[in-house]
CSV table of C-alpha atoms in Angstrom, one decimal:
chain,number,residue,atom,x,y,z
A,172,LYS,CA,37.9,38.6,67.0
A,173,MET,CA,35.3,38.7,69.8
A,174,LYS,CA,33.6,41.6,68.1
A,175,HIS,CA,33.4,39.8,64.7
A,176,ALA,CA,32.2,36.6,66.5
A,177,ALA,CA,29.5,38.6,68.2
A,178,TRP,CA,28.4,40.1,64.9
A,179,LEU,CA,28.4,36.6,63.3
A,180,ILE,CA,26.2,35.2,66.0
A,181,PHE,CA,23.9,38.1,65.7
A,182,LEU,CA,23.5,37.7,61.9
A,183,ILE,CA,23.0,33.9,62.2
A,184,ALA,CA,20.3,34.5,64.9
A,185,PHE,CA,18.6,37.2,62.9
A,186,THR,CA,18.6,35.0,59.8
A,187,ILE,CA,17.2,32.0,61.6
A,188,THR,CA,14.5,34.1,63.3
A,189,SER,CA,13.5,35.7,60.0
A,190,VAL,CA,13.2,32.4,58.2
A,191,ILE,CA,11.2,30.9,61.1
A,192,ALA,CA,8.9,33.9,61.2
A,193,THR,CA,8.1,33.7,57.5
A,194,ASP,CA,8.1,30.0,57.2
A,195,THR,CA,6.1,28.9,60.2
A,196,ALA,CA,2.7,29.5,58.8
A,197,TYR,CA,3.6,28.1,55.4
A,198,ASP,CA,5.2,25.0,56.9
A,199,LYS,CA,2.3,24.4,59.3
A,200,LEU,CA,-0.3,24.6,56.5
A,201,ARG,CA,1.9,22.4,54.3
A,202,ARG,CA,2.3,19.7,56.9
A,203,GLU,CA,-1.4,19.6,57.7
A,204,THR,CA,-2.3,19.6,54.0
A,205,ILE,CA,0.0,16.6,53.5
A,206,ALA,CA,-1.4,14.9,56.6
A,207,LYS,CA,-5.0,15.4,55.6
A,208,GLY,CA,-4.5,14.7,51.9
A,209,GLY,CA,-6.4,17.8,50.8
A,210,SER,CA,-8.3,20.6,52.6
A,211,ILE,CA,-7.7,21.4,56.3
A,212,GLU,CA,-9.8,22.9,59.0
A,213,VAL,CA,-8.7,26.1,60.8
A,214,GLN,CA,-9.8,28.2,63.8
A,215,ASP,CA,-9.5,31.9,64.7
A,216,ALA,CA,-6.2,31.2,66.4
A,217,ASP,CA,-4.8,29.5,63.3
A,218,ILE,CA,-6.0,31.8,60.5
A,219,LEU,CA,-6.0,35.3,62.0
A,220,PRO,CA,-2.3,35.5,62.7
A,221,ILE,CA,-1.7,34.5,59.1
A,222,LEU,CA,-4.1,37.0,57.6
A,223,ASN,CA,-2.8,39.8,59.9
A,224,GLY,CA,0.8,39.3,58.8
A,225,LYS,CA,2.8,38.9,55.6
A,226,HIS,CA,2.3,35.6,53.8
A,227,ASN,CA,3.7,34.7,50.4
A,228,PHE,CA,1.0,32.0,49.6
A,229,SER,CA,-2.7,32.1,48.7
A,230,ILE,CA,-5.6,30.6,50.5
A,231,ILE,CA,-8.9,29.3,49.3
A,232,LEU,CA,-11.2,29.5,52.3
A,233,LEU,CA,-14.6,27.8,52.7
A,234,LEU,CA,-16.8,29.5,55.3
A,235,THR,CA,-19.4,26.9,56.4
A,236,THR,CA,-21.0,25.1,59.3
A,237,ARG,CA,-21.0,21.6,60.6
A,238,ASN,CA,-23.9,22.1,63.0
A,239,PRO,CA,-27.1,20.4,61.8
A,240,GLY,CA,-29.1,22.8,63.9
A,241,MET,CA,-28.2,25.9,61.8
A,242,GLY,CA,-30.6,27.0,59.0
A,243,ALA,CA,-27.9,26.8,56.3
A,244,TRP,CA,-26.9,23.3,57.3
A,245,GLU,CA,-28.5,21.5,54.3
A,246,MET,CA,-26.8,23.6,51.7
A,247,CYS,CA,-23.5,23.7,53.7
A,248,LYS,CA,-23.5,19.9,54.0
A,249,GLY,CA,-23.4,19.4,50.2
A,250,VAL,CA,-20.8,22.2,49.7
A,251,ASN,CA,-18.6,20.6,52.4
A,252,GLN,CA,-18.5,17.4,50.4
A,253,GLU,CA,-17.8,19.1,47.1
A,254,TYR,CA,-15.0,21.2,48.7
A,255,ARG,CA,-13.4,18.1,50.3
A,256,ARG,CA,-13.4,16.4,46.9
A,257,VAL,CA,-11.7,19.4,45.3
A,258,GLY,CA,-9.1,19.3,48.0
A,259,GLU,CA,-8.4,15.6,47.4
A,260,GLU,CA,-8.2,16.2,43.7
A,261,TYR,CA,-5.9,19.1,44.2
A,262,PHE,CA,-3.6,17.0,46.4
A,263,ALA,CA,-3.5,14.3,43.7
A,264,TYR,CA,-2.9,17.0,41.1
A,265,HIS,CA,0.4,17.8,42.8
A,266,GLY,CA,1.3,14.1,42.9
A,267,GLY,CA,0.6,13.6,46.6
A,268,ALA,CA,3.0,14.6,49.4
A,269,ALA,CA,6.0,14.5,47.0
A,270,GLY,CA,4.6,17.4,45.0
A,271,PHE,CA,4.6,19.9,47.9
A,272,GLY,CA,8.3,20.8,47.6
A,273,SER,CA,10.2,23.8,46.3
A,274,GLU,CA,8.3,24.0,43.0
A,275,PHE,CA,5.0,24.1,44.8
A,276,ARG,CA,6.2,27.0,46.9
A,277,ASN,CA,6.6,29.2,43.9
A,278,ASN,CA,2.8,29.3,43.4
A,279,ALA,CA,1.6,27.9,46.8
A,280,PHE,CA,-1.9,28.0,48.0
A,281,PHE,CA,-3.9,26.0,50.6
A,282,MET,CA,-7.5,25.0,50.8
A,283,VAL,CA,-8.9,25.6,54.3
A,284,VAL,CA,-12.3,25.2,55.9
A,285,ALA,CA,-13.5,27.7,58.6
A,286,ASP,CA,-16.5,26.7,60.7
A,287,VAL,CA,-18.6,29.7,61.7
A,288,GLU,CA,-18.7,28.6,65.3
A,289,LYS,CA,-14.9,28.4,65.6
A,290,ASN,CA,-14.1,31.5,63.6
A,291,ARG,CA,-16.4,34.2,65.1
A,292,ASP,CA,-13.6,36.8,65.3
A,293,LEU,CA,-12.7,36.3,61.6
A,294,ILE,CA,-16.4,36.6,60.6
A,295,GLY,CA,-16.8,39.7,62.7
A,296,ARG,CA,-13.8,41.4,61.1
A,297,ALA,CA,-14.7,40.5,57.6
A,298,LYS,CA,-18.4,41.3,58.2
A,299,TRP,CA,-19.7,38.1,56.6
A,300,GLN,CA,-23.4,37.5,56.9
A,301,THR,CA,-24.1,34.4,54.7
A,302,ILE,CA,-22.9,30.9,54.4
A,303,PRO,CA,-21.7,28.8,52.6
A,304,LYS,CA,-19.1,31.2,51.1
A,305,ILE,CA,-15.8,30.5,49.3
A,306,ILE,CA,-13.2,33.3,49.3
A,307,TYR,CA,-9.8,33.6,47.6
A,308,ILE,CA,-7.2,35.3,49.7
A,309,PRO,CA,-4.1,36.3,47.7
A,310,PRO,CA,-0.5,36.7,49.1
A,311,SER,CA,0.0,39.8,51.2
A,312,GLN,CA,3.0,42.0,52.1
A,313,THR,CA,1.2,44.0,54.8
A,314,THR,CA,0.5,43.4,58.4
A,315,LYS,CA,-3.3,44.0,58.3
A,316,LEU,CA,-6.4,42.4,56.9
A,317,GLU,CA,-6.6,43.3,53.2
A,318,ILE,CA,-10.2,42.3,52.8
A,319,SER,CA,-10.7,44.5,49.8
A,320,ALA,CA,-8.2,42.3,47.9
A,321,TRP,CA,-10.1,39.1,48.6
A,322,LYS,CA,-12.3,37.6,45.9
A,323,GLU,CA,-15.6,35.8,46.7
A,324,MET,CA,-16.8,33.0,44.5
A,325,GLU,CA,-20.3,33.5,43.1
A,326,ASN,CA,-22.5,31.0,45.0
A,327,HIS,CA,-25.1,30.2,42.3
A,328,ASP,CA,-23.0,27.1,41.6
A,329,LEU,CA,-20.8,25.6,44.4
A,330,SER,CA,-20.3,22.2,42.8
A,331,ALA,CA,-16.8,20.5,42.7
A,332,ASN,CA,-16.3,21.5,39.1
A,333,ALA,CA,-17.2,25.1,39.7
A,334,ILE,CA,-14.9,25.3,42.7
A,335,ALA,CA,-12.1,23.7,40.8
A,336,ALA,CA,-12.6,26.2,38.0
A,337,PHE,CA,-12.5,29.1,40.5
A,338,VAL,CA,-9.2,27.7,41.9
A,339,ALA,CA,-7.7,27.4,38.4
A,340,ARG,CA,-8.6,30.9,37.5
A,341,GLN,CA,-7.2,32.4,40.7
A,342,GLN,CA,-4.0,30.4,40.6
A,343,LYS,CA,-3.7,30.4,36.8
A,344,ILE,CA,-3.2,26.6,36.7
A,345,ASP,CA,-4.7,23.8,34.6
A,346,PHE,CA,-6.7,22.2,37.3
A,347,LYS,CA,-10.1,20.5,36.9
A,348,ILE,CA,-12.2,17.7,38.3
A,349,LEU,CA,-12.2,14.6,36.2
A,350,PRO,CA,-15.3,12.4,36.5
A,351,THR,CA,-14.8,8.9,37.9
A,352,PHE,CA,-15.6,5.8,36.0
A,353,ILE,CA,-18.8,5.4,37.9
A,354,GLU,CA,-19.9,9.0,37.4
A,355,ARG,CA,-19.1,8.8,33.7
A,356,TYR,CA,-20.7,5.5,32.8
A,357,THR,CA,-23.2,4.5,35.5
A,358,PRO,CA,-26.0,6.7,34.2
A,359,HIS,CA,-25.7,5.3,30.7
A,360,ILE,CA,-25.6,1.7,31.9
A,361,THR,CA,-28.6,2.3,34.1
A,362,ILE,CA,-30.7,4.0,31.4
A,363,LEU,CA,-29.9,1.3,28.8
A,364,SER,CA,-30.6,-1.5,31.3
A,365,ALA,CA,-33.9,0.1,32.2
A,366,LEU,CA,-34.9,0.6,28.6
A,367,ALA,CA,-34.1,-3.0,27.8
A,368,ILE,CA,-36.2,-4.2,30.7
A,369,ILE,CA,-39.1,-1.9,29.8
A,370,TYR,CA,-39.0,-3.1,26.2
A,371,ARG,CA,-39.2,-6.7,27.2
A,372,LEU,CA,-42.1,-6.0,29.6
A,373,ILE,CA,-44.3,-3.9,27.3
A,374,LYS,CA,-43.4,-5.4,23.9
A,375,GLY,CA,-46.7,-5.9,22.0
A,376,TYR,CA,-48.6,-3.4,24.3
A,377,TRP,CA,-47.6,-0.1,22.7
A,378,ASN,CA,-51.2,0.7,21.6
A,379,ASP,CA,-52.8,-0.4,24.8
A,380,PRO,CA,-54.4,2.7,26.5
A,381,THR,CA,-54.1,0.9,29.9
A,382,LEU,CA,-50.3,0.9,29.6
A,383,TRP,CA,-50.1,4.6,29.0
A,384,PHE,CA,-52.6,5.3,31.8
A,385,LEU,CA,-50.3,3.5,34.2
A,386,VAL,CA,-47.3,5.5,32.8
A,387,SER,CA,-49.2,8.7,33.5
A,388,LEU,CA,-50.0,7.5,37.0
A,389,GLY,CA,-46.3,6.9,37.5
A,390,VAL,CA,-45.3,10.4,36.3
A,391,PHE,CA,-48.0,11.9,38.5
A,392,GLY,CA,-46.7,9.8,41.5
A,393,PHE,CA,-43.1,11.0,41.0
A,394,SER,CA,-44.3,14.6,40.7
A,395,MET,CA,-46.3,14.4,43.9
A,396,ALA,CA,-43.3,12.8,45.6
A,397,GLY,CA,-41.4,16.0,44.8
A,398,VAL,CA,-44.2,18.2,46.2
A,399,VAL,CA,-44.3,16.1,49.4
A,400,PHE,CA,-40.5,16.4,49.7
A,401,ASN,CA,-40.7,20.2,49.4
A,402,ALA,CA,-43.5,20.3,52.0
A,403,ILE,CA,-41.5,18.2,54.5
A,404,HIS,CA,-38.3,20.2,54.1
A,405,ALA,CA,-40.0,23.6,53.7
A,406,PRO,CA,-37.4,25.0,51.2
A,407,PRO,CA,-37.6,28.8,50.5
A,408,PHE,CA,-39.1,30.1,47.3
A,409,ALA,CA,-35.6,31.2,46.2
A,410,TYR,CA,-32.4,32.5,47.8
A,411,THR,CA,-31.2,36.1,47.6
A,412,ASN,CA,-27.7,37.0,48.7
A,413,PRO,CA,-28.1,40.0,51.1
A,414,GLN,CA,-24.6,41.3,50.1
A,415,ASN,CA,-24.7,41.4,46.3
A,416,LYS,CA,-28.5,41.0,45.9
A,417,GLN,CA,-28.0,38.1,43.5
A,418,THR,CA,-31.0,35.7,43.4
A,419,MET,CA,-30.6,32.0,43.1
A,420,TRP,CA,-33.6,30.2,41.5
A,421,ILE,CA,-32.1,26.7,41.0
A,422,TYR,CA,-30.6,24.8,44.0
A,423,PRO,CA,-27.1,23.7,42.8
A,424,GLN,CA,-27.4,20.2,44.2
A,425,ALA,CA,-29.6,17.2,43.2
A,426,ARG,CA,-30.8,16.4,46.7
A,427,MET,CA,-33.0,19.5,47.2
A,428,GLN,CA,-34.8,22.2,45.2
A,429,PHE,CA,-36.3,25.7,45.7
A,430,ILE,CA,-40.0,26.2,45.2
A,431,ALA,CA,-39.3,28.4,42.2
A,432,GLU,CA,-37.3,25.6,40.6
A,433,GLY,CA,-40.4,23.3,40.8
A,434,ILE,CA,-42.5,25.9,39.1
A,435,ILE,CA,-40.0,26.5,36.4
A,436,MET,CA,-39.6,22.8,35.6
A,437,ALA,CA,-43.4,22.3,35.7
A,438,VAL,CA,-43.9,25.1,33.1
A,439,LEU,CA,-41.1,23.8,30.9
A,440,LEU,CA,-42.4,20.2,31.0
A,441,ILE,CA,-46.0,21.3,30.4
A,442,VAL,CA,-45.1,23.4,27.4
A,443,THR,CA,-43.0,20.5,26.0
A,444,GLY,CA,-45.8,18.0,26.5
A,445,CYS,CA,-48.3,20.4,24.7
A,446,VAL,CA,-45.8,20.8,21.8
A,447,TRP,CA,-45.6,17.0,21.3
A,448,ALA,CA,-49.4,16.8,21.5
A,449,GLY,CA,-49.7,19.6,19.0
A,450,PHE,CA,-47.4,17.8,16.5
A,451,SER,CA,-49.9,15.0,16.2
A,452,ALA,CA,-53.2,16.5,17.1
A,453,VAL,CA,-53.1,20.2,16.0
A,454,VAL,CA,-50.8,20.5,13.0
A,455,PRO,CA,-52.5,17.9,10.8
A,456,LYS,CA,-55.9,19.6,11.3
A,457,ILE,CA,-54.6,23.0,9.9
A,458,ARG,CA,-55.7,23.1,6.2
A,459,ASN,CA,-53.8,26.1,5.0
A,460,PRO,CA,-50.2,24.9,4.2
A,461,TRP,CA,-48.6,28.2,5.2
A,462,TYR,CA,-50.4,28.3,8.5
A,463,GLN,CA,-49.5,24.7,9.0
A,464,ARG,CA,-45.8,25.4,8.4
A,465,ILE,CA,-45.9,28.4,10.7
A,466,ALA,CA,-47.5,26.4,13.5
A,467,PHE,CA,-45.0,23.6,13.1
A,468,ALA,CA,-42.0,26.0,13.1
A,469,GLY,CA,-43.4,27.8,16.2
A,470,MET,CA,-43.8,24.4,18.0
A,471,VAL,CA,-40.3,23.4,17.1
A,472,ALA,CA,-38.9,26.7,18.3
A,473,ALA,CA,-40.8,26.3,21.6
A,474,TYR,CA,-39.6,22.8,22.0
A,475,VAL,CA,-35.9,23.8,21.4
A,476,VAL,CA,-36.1,26.7,23.9
A,477,CYS,CA,-37.7,24.5,26.6
A,478,TYR,CA,-35.2,21.7,26.0
A,479,ALA,CA,-32.3,24.1,26.3
A,480,ALA,CA,-33.7,25.5,29.5
A,481,VAL,CA,-34.2,22.0,31.0
A,482,GLN,CA,-30.6,21.1,30.0
A,483,ALA,CA,-29.3,24.3,31.7
A,484,VAL,CA,-31.1,23.4,34.9
A,485,PHE,CA,-29.7,19.8,34.7
A,486,LYS,CA,-26.2,21.2,34.3
A,487,ILE,CA,-26.6,23.3,37.4
A,488,LYS,CA,-27.8,20.4,39.5
A,489,TYR,CA,-25.5,17.7,38.0
A,490,SER,CA,-22.5,19.8,36.9
A,491,TRP,CA,-20.2,16.7,37.2
A,492,TYR,CA,-22.1,14.9,34.4
A,493,PRO,CA,-19.8,15.1,31.4
A,494,PHE,CA,-22.4,14.8,28.6
A,495,ALA,CA,-25.0,17.3,29.7
């Protein structure tokens, strides 16, 4: 009987120890996710033991900085906000704290944030050189860092919608960011209100050259404001990822732009303006009907291409806008 009792105690102790060993990391991340209501922040001491051991859950990791003194701070600041929003939406997607039960565990993953200044050991082992960076870390059954199995999100678009799409692809779930009421309708209300006010102000003055001279001054003023903004913030011409050599020409947030982006938009708008001028000033002066049709068709094609390019740039910078 003593022998059987000893074996029973040994089995119970072994079972409890095994459960605790496998569940500690999961339970800790789960508790913190519920407490924070979305993404959570980790340090080397938190994340390395998980990555160096077996874990039956996935991790979406944002490598970033919260230090305004770092060169990548401006870009990281916007990505931090977008990532936090995705975390909150993901938390709501599961129905809040009640959704992180046994069903969640079958396909569990956690959204974590790693500050470069608090995760130097992790950065050194993974040999990361650029930020911000979003990485998908799948479940692992080995006791070593399986960096080759990790998947890095392409950083040409780090908006909330793009991050949510990346999460959905990796976890094979139907998850996306839904625009809020303000995001969906405020631009339309603002534009319609502005058009109504402008119509009331300039009604009866459409043919006044002074009016259009003032409009041209306004456009010039806004353009110069963008040039001054760039001069103050000294953005780079473009950004090239040193790891995969991918070049980013358009800054994926509305609050900043690359120099190349300004040149691209200037060329597109100049061509579009010339096309509109050509419709009224060039095409009517062409006497040959066939040449006139060819010129008109060429101008329409140029306008369509430029409009599509401007719309593509708009989608990158305002990816949340549902009607772009």
